[in-house]
CSV table of C-alpha atoms (C1' of nucleotides) in Angstrom, one decimal:
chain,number,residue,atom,x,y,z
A,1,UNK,CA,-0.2,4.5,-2.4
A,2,UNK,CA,-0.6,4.2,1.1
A,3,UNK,CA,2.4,2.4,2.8
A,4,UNK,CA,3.5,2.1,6.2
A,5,UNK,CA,4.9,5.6,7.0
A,6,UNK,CA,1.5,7.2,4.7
A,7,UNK,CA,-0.4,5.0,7.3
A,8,UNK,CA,1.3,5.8,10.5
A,9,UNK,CA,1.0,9.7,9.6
A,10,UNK,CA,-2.2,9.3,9.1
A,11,UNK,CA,-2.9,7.5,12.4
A,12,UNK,CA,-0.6,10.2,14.4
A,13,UNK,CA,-2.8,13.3,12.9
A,14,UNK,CA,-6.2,11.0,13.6
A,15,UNK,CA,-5.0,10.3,17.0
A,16,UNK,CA,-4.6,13.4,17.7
A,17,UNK,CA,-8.2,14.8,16.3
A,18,UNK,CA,-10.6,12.2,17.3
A,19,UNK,CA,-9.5,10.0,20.2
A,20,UNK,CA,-12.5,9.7,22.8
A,21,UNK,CA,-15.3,10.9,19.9
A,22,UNK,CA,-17.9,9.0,19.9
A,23,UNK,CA,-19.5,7.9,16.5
A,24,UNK,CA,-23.1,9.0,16.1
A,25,UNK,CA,-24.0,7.5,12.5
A,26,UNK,CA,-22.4,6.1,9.9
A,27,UNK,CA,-23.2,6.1,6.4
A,28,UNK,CA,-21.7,3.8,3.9
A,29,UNK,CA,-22.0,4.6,0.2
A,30,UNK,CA,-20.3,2.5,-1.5
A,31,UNK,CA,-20.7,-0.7,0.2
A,32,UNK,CA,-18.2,-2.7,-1.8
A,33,UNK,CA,-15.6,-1.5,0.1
A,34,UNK,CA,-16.8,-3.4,3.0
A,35,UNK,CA,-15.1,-6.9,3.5
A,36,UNK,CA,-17.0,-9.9,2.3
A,37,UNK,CA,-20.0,-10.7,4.5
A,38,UNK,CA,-20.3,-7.6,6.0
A,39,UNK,CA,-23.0,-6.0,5.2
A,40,UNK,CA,-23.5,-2.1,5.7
A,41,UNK,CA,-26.5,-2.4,8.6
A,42,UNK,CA,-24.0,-5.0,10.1
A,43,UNK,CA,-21.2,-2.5,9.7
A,44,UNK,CA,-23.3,0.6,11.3
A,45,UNK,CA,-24.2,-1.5,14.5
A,46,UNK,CA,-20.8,-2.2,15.1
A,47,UNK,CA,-19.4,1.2,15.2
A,48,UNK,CA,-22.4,3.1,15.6
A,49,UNK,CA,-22.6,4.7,19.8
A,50,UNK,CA,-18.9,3.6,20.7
A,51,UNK,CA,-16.3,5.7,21.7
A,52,UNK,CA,-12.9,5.7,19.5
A,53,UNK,CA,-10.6,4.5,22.1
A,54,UNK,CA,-7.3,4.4,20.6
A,55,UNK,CA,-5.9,4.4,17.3
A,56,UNK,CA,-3.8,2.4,16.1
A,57,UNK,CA,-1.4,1.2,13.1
A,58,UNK,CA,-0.8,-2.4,12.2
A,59,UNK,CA,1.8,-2.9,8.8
A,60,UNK,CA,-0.7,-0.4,6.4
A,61,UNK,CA,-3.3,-1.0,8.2
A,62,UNK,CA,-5.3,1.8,10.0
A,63,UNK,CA,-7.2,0.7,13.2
A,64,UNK,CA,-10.3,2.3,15.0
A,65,UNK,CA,-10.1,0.7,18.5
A,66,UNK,CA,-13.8,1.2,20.4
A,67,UNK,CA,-14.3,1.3,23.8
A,68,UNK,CA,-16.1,-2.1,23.8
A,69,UNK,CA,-12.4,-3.5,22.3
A,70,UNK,CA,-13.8,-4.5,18.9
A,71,UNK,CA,-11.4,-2.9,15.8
A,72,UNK,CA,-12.5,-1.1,12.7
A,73,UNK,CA,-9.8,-2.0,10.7
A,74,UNK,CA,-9.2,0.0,7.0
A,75,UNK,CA,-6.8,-0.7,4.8
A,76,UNK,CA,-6.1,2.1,2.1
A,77,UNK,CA,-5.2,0.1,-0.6
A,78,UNK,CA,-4.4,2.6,-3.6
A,79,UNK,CA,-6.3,5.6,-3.2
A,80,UNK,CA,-7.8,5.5,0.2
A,81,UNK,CA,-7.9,8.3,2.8
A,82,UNK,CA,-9.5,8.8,5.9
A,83,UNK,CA,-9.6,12.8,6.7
A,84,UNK,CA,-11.7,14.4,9.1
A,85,UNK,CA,-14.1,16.5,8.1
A,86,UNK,CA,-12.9,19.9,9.7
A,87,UNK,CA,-9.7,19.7,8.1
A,88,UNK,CA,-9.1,22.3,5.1
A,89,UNK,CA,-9.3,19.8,2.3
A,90,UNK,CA,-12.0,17.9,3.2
A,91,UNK,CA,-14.5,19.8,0.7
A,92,UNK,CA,-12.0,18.1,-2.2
A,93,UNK,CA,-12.8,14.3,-1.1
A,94,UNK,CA,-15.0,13.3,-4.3
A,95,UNK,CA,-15.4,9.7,-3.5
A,96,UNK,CA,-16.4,9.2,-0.1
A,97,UNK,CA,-17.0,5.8,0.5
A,98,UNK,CA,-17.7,5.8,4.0
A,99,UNK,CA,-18.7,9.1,6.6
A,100,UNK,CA,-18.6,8.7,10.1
A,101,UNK,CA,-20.5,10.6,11.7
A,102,UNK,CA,-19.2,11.9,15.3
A,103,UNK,CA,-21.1,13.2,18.1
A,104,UNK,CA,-19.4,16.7,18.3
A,105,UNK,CA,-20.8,17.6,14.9
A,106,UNK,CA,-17.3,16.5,12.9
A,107,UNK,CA,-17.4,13.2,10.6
A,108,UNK,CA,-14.8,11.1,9.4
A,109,UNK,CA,-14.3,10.5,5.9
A,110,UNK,CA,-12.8,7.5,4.6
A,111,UNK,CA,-12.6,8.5,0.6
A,112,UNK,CA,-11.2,5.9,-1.9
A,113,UNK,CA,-11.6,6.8,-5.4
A,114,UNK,CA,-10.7,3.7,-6.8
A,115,UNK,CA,-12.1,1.9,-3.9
A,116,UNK,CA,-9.4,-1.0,-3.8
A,117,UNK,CA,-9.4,0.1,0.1
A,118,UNK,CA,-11.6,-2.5,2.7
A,119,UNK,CA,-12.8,-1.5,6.4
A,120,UNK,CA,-13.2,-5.0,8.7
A,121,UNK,CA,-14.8,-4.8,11.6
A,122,UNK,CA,-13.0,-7.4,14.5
A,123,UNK,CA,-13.5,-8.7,18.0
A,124,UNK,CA,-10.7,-8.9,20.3
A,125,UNK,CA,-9.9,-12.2,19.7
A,126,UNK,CA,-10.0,-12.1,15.7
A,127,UNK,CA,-8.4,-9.1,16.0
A,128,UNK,CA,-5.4,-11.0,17.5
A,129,UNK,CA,-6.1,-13.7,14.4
A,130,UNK,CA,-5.5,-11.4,12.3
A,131,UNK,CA,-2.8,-9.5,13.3
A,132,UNK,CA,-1.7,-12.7,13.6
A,133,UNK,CA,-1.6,-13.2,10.0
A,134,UNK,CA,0.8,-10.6,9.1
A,135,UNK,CA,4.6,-10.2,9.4
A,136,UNK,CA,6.5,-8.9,11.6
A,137,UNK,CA,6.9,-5.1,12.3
A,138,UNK,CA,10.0,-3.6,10.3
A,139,UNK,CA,10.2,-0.6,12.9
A,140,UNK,CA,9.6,-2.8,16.4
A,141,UNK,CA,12.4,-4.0,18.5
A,142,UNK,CA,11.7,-7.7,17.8
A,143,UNK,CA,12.7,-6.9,13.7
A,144,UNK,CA,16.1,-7.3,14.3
A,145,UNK,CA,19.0,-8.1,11.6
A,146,UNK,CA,19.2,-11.8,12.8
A,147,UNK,CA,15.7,-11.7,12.7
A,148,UNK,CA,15.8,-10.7,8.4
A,149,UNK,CA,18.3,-13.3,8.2
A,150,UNK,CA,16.5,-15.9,9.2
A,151,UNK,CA,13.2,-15.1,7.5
A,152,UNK,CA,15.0,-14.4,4.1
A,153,UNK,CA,16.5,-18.0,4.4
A,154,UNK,CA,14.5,-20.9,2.5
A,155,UNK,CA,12.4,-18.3,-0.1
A,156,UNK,CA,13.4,-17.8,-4.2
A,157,UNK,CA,11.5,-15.3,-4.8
A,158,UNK,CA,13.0,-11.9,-5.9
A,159,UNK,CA,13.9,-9.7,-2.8
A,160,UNK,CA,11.4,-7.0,-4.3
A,161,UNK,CA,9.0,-9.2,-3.8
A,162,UNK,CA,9.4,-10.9,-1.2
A,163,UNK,CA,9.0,-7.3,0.6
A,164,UNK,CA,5.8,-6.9,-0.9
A,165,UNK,CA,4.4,-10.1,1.0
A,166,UNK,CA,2.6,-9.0,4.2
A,167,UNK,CA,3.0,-11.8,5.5
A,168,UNK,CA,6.5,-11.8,6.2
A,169,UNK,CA,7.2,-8.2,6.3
A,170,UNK,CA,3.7,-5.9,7.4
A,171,UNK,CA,4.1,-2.2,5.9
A,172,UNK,CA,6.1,-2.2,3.1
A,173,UNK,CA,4.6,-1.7,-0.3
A,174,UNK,CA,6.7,-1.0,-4.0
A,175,UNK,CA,7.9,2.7,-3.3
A,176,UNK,CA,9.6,2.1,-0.1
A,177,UNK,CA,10.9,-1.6,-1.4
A,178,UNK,CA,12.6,-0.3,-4.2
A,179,UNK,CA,13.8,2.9,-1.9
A,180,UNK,CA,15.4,0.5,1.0
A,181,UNK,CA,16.9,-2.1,-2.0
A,182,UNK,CA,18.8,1.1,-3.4
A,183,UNK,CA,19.8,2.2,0.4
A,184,UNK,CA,21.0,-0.8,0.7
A,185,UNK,CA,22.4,-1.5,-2.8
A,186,UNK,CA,21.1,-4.8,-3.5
A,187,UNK,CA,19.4,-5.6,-7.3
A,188,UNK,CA,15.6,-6.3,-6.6
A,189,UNK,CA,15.5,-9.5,-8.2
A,190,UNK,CA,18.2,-10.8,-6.1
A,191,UNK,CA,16.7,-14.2,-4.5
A,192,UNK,CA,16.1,-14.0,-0.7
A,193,UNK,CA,18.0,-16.4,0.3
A,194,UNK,CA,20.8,-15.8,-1.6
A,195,UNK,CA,21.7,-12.5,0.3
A,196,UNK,CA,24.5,-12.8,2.8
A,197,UNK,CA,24.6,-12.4,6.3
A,198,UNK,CA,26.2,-8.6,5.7
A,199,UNK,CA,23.8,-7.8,2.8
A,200,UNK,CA,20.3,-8.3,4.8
A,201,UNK,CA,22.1,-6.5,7.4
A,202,UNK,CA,22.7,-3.4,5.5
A,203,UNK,CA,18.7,-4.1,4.2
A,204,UNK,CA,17.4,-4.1,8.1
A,205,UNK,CA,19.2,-0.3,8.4
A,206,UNK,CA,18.1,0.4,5.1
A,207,UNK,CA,14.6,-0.8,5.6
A,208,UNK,CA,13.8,1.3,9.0
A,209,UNK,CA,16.4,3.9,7.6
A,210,UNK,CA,13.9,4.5,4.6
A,211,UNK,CA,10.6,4.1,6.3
A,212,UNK,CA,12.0,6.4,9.4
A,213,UNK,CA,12.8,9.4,7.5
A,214,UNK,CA,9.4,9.0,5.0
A,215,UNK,CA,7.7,9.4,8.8
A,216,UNK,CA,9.4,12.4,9.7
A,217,UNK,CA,8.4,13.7,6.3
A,218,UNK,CA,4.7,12.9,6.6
A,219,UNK,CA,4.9,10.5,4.1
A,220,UNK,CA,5.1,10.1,0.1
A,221,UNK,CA,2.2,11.8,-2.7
A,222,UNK,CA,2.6,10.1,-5.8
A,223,UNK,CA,-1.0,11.2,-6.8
A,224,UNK,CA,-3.7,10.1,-4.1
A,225,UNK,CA,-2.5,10.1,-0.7
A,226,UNK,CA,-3.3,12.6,1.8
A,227,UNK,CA,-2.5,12.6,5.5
A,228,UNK,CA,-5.3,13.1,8.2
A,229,UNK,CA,-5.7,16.9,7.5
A,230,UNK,CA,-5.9,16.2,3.9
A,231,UNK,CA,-2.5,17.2,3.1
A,232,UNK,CA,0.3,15.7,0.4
A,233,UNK,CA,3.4,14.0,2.2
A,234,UNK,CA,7.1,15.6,2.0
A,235,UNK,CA,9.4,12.4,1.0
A,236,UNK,CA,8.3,12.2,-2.6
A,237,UNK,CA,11.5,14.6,-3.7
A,238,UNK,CA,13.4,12.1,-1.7
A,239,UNK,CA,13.0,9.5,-3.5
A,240,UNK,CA,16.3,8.5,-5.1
A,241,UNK,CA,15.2,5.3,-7.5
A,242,UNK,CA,11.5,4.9,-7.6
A,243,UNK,CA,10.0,6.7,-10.6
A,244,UNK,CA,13.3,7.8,-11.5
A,245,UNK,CA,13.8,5.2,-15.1
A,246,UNK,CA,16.4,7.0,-16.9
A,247,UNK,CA,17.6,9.8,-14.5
A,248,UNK,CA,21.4,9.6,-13.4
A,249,UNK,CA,21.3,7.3,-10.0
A,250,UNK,CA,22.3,9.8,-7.2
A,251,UNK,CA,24.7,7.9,-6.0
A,252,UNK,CA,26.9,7.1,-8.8
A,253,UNK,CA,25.6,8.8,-11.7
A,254,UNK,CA,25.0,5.7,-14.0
A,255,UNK,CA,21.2,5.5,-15.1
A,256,UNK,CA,18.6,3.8,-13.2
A,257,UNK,CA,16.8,1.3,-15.0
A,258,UNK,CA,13.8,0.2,-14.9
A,259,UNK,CA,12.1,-3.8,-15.1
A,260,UNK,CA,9.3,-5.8,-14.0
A,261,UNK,CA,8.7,-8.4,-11.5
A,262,UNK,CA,5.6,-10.0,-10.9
A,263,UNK,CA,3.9,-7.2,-13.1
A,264,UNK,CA,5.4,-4.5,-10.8
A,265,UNK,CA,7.5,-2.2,-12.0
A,266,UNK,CA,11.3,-2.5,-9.9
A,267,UNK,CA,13.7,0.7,-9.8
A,268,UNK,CA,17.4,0.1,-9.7
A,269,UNK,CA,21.1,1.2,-10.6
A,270,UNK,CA,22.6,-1.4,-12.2
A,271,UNK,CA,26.0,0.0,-11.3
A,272,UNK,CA,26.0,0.2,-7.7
A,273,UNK,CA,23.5,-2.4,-6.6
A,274,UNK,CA,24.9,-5.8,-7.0
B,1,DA,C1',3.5,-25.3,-0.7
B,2,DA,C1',5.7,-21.5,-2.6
B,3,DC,C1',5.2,-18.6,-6.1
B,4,DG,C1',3.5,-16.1,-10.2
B,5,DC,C1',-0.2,-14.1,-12.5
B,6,DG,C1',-4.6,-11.9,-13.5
B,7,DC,C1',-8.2,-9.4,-11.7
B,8,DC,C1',-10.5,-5.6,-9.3
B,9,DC,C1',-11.1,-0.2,-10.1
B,10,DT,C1',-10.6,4.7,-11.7
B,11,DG,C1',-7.6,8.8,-12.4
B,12,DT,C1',-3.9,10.4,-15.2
B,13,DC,C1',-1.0,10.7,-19.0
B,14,DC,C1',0.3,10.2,-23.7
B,15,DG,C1',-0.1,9.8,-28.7
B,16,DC,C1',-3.0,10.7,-32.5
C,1,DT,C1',-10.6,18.8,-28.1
C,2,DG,C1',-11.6,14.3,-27.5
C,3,DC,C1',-10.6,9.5,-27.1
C,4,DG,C1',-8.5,4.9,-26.7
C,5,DG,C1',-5.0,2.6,-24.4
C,6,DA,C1',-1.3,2.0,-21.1
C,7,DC,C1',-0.2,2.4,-16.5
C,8,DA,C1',-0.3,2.8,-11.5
C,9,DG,C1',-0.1,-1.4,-7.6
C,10,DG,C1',-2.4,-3.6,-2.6
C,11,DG,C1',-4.5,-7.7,-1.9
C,12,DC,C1',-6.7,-11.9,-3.1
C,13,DG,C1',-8.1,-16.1,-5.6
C,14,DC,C1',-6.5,-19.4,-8.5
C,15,DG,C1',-3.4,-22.4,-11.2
C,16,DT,C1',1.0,-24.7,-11.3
DNA sequence: AACGCGCCCTGTCCGC
DNA sequence: TGCGGACAGGGCGCGT
């Protein structure tokens, strides 16, 4: 499940593989991942000839930037992954949705087996709508604690939630929610606005605490995610609630229970987050 | 208008 | 061994 830190390790390995390729073809087999009212013939004259430019992350989003500035934007979903084609697990990718083709004989698959993924294609200027759209950055300068604060103020809705919503917050999606709410020992279905001034601090160093250290360890593999080479992510053994209904919390040894909010399953010690 | 819920979709796991 | 059902949850459309 493809969160923030799954997406910016997959944008530092593609970054590193195919900036300044050009794409020669494109071939789109399962068209339904495409967003609404683009069509794959649309899609391929869009992409097809340009150079990738720079690439780029944006909350979970992965972002092709071409040289004539319009963005290939593909969010992962569940399941997606975009792997190139030279790496040694590329042979395993069984539902390719979309292959780029690139002009030095590699391609670029984007393989989403339970195709909840979508790949937009944007101009400058609805690029900037877009982004637009979505919440702040949890790991840029201008999310500051004030800044939580603030945005927590005036909203009801449980704090596991509330993390979920791209809108407020862009990158952060149920593993790393639950991980930052148990960092920063605060009960998930908490209201927003009810934390205190000293509680959404501790979640603001929880938060980029969390999704720092799942960086550095390329990521979390529940099942489906694969970085750019195709590999599984490190931080799944570091997860100390998520998954882990029943086992003795790590921190104080009572057991972590498990309930649901909005049909999402919420991880938490009942003893040591209040 | 903020919020919750159901849906999309398939791989995996569990019980029988 | 096979099979049905529950479950996973990102994002979106819809109803309240």
């Amino acid at each position: 499940m493809p969160e923030l830190p799954e997406a910016e390790t997959i944008v530092r390995d593609l970054r590193r593989r195919i900036l300044g390729a050009t794409i020669g073809g494109v071939e789109v087999i399962h068209p339904d991942i495409l967003a609404p009212g683009l069509t794959a013939v649309k899609f391929a004259e869009r992409v097809v000839s340009y150079t990738i430019a720079e690439v780029e992350r944006r909350g979970k989003n992965v972002i092709l930037v071409l040289d004539d500035n319009r963005h290939v934007i593909t969010n992962l979903g569940m399941t997606g992954r975009l792997v190139v084609s030279d790496s040694p697990h590329a042979s395993q990718m069984r539902h390719v949705a979309i292959r780029y083709t690139l002009d030095d004989g590699r391609a670029l698959l984007f393989d989403d087996s339970r195709r909840f993924g979508r790949v937009a294609v944007l101009d400058s200027e609805n690029f900037r709508a877009w982004s637009a759209s979505l919440g702040d950055e949890p790991l840029s300068n201008d999310f500051t604690p004030e800044r939580l604060f603030e945005i927590t103020r005036g909203s009801r809705t449980p704090i596991r939630n509330w993390l979920l919503d791209q809108r407020r917050i862009a990158g952060v999606g149920n593993i790393y929610a639950n991980e930052a709410l148990f960092r920063a020992r605060i009960r998930p279905d908490r209201p927003a606005k009810d934390l205190r001034r000293e509680e959404t601090d501790r979640l603001h160093q929880a938060l980029r605490g969390v999704l720092t250290d799942a960086i550095a360890a390329r990521g979390t593999t529940l099942s489906d995610y694969r970085d750019g080479n195709g590999e599984t992510g490190g931080y799944e053994p570091m997860l100390q609630a998520y998954g882990r209904e029943g086992e003795p919390c790590p921190r104080c040894g009572a057991t972590i229970e498990r309930i649901v909010l909005s049909n999402r399953s919420a991880f938490f010690c009942p003893e040591c987050q209040l």
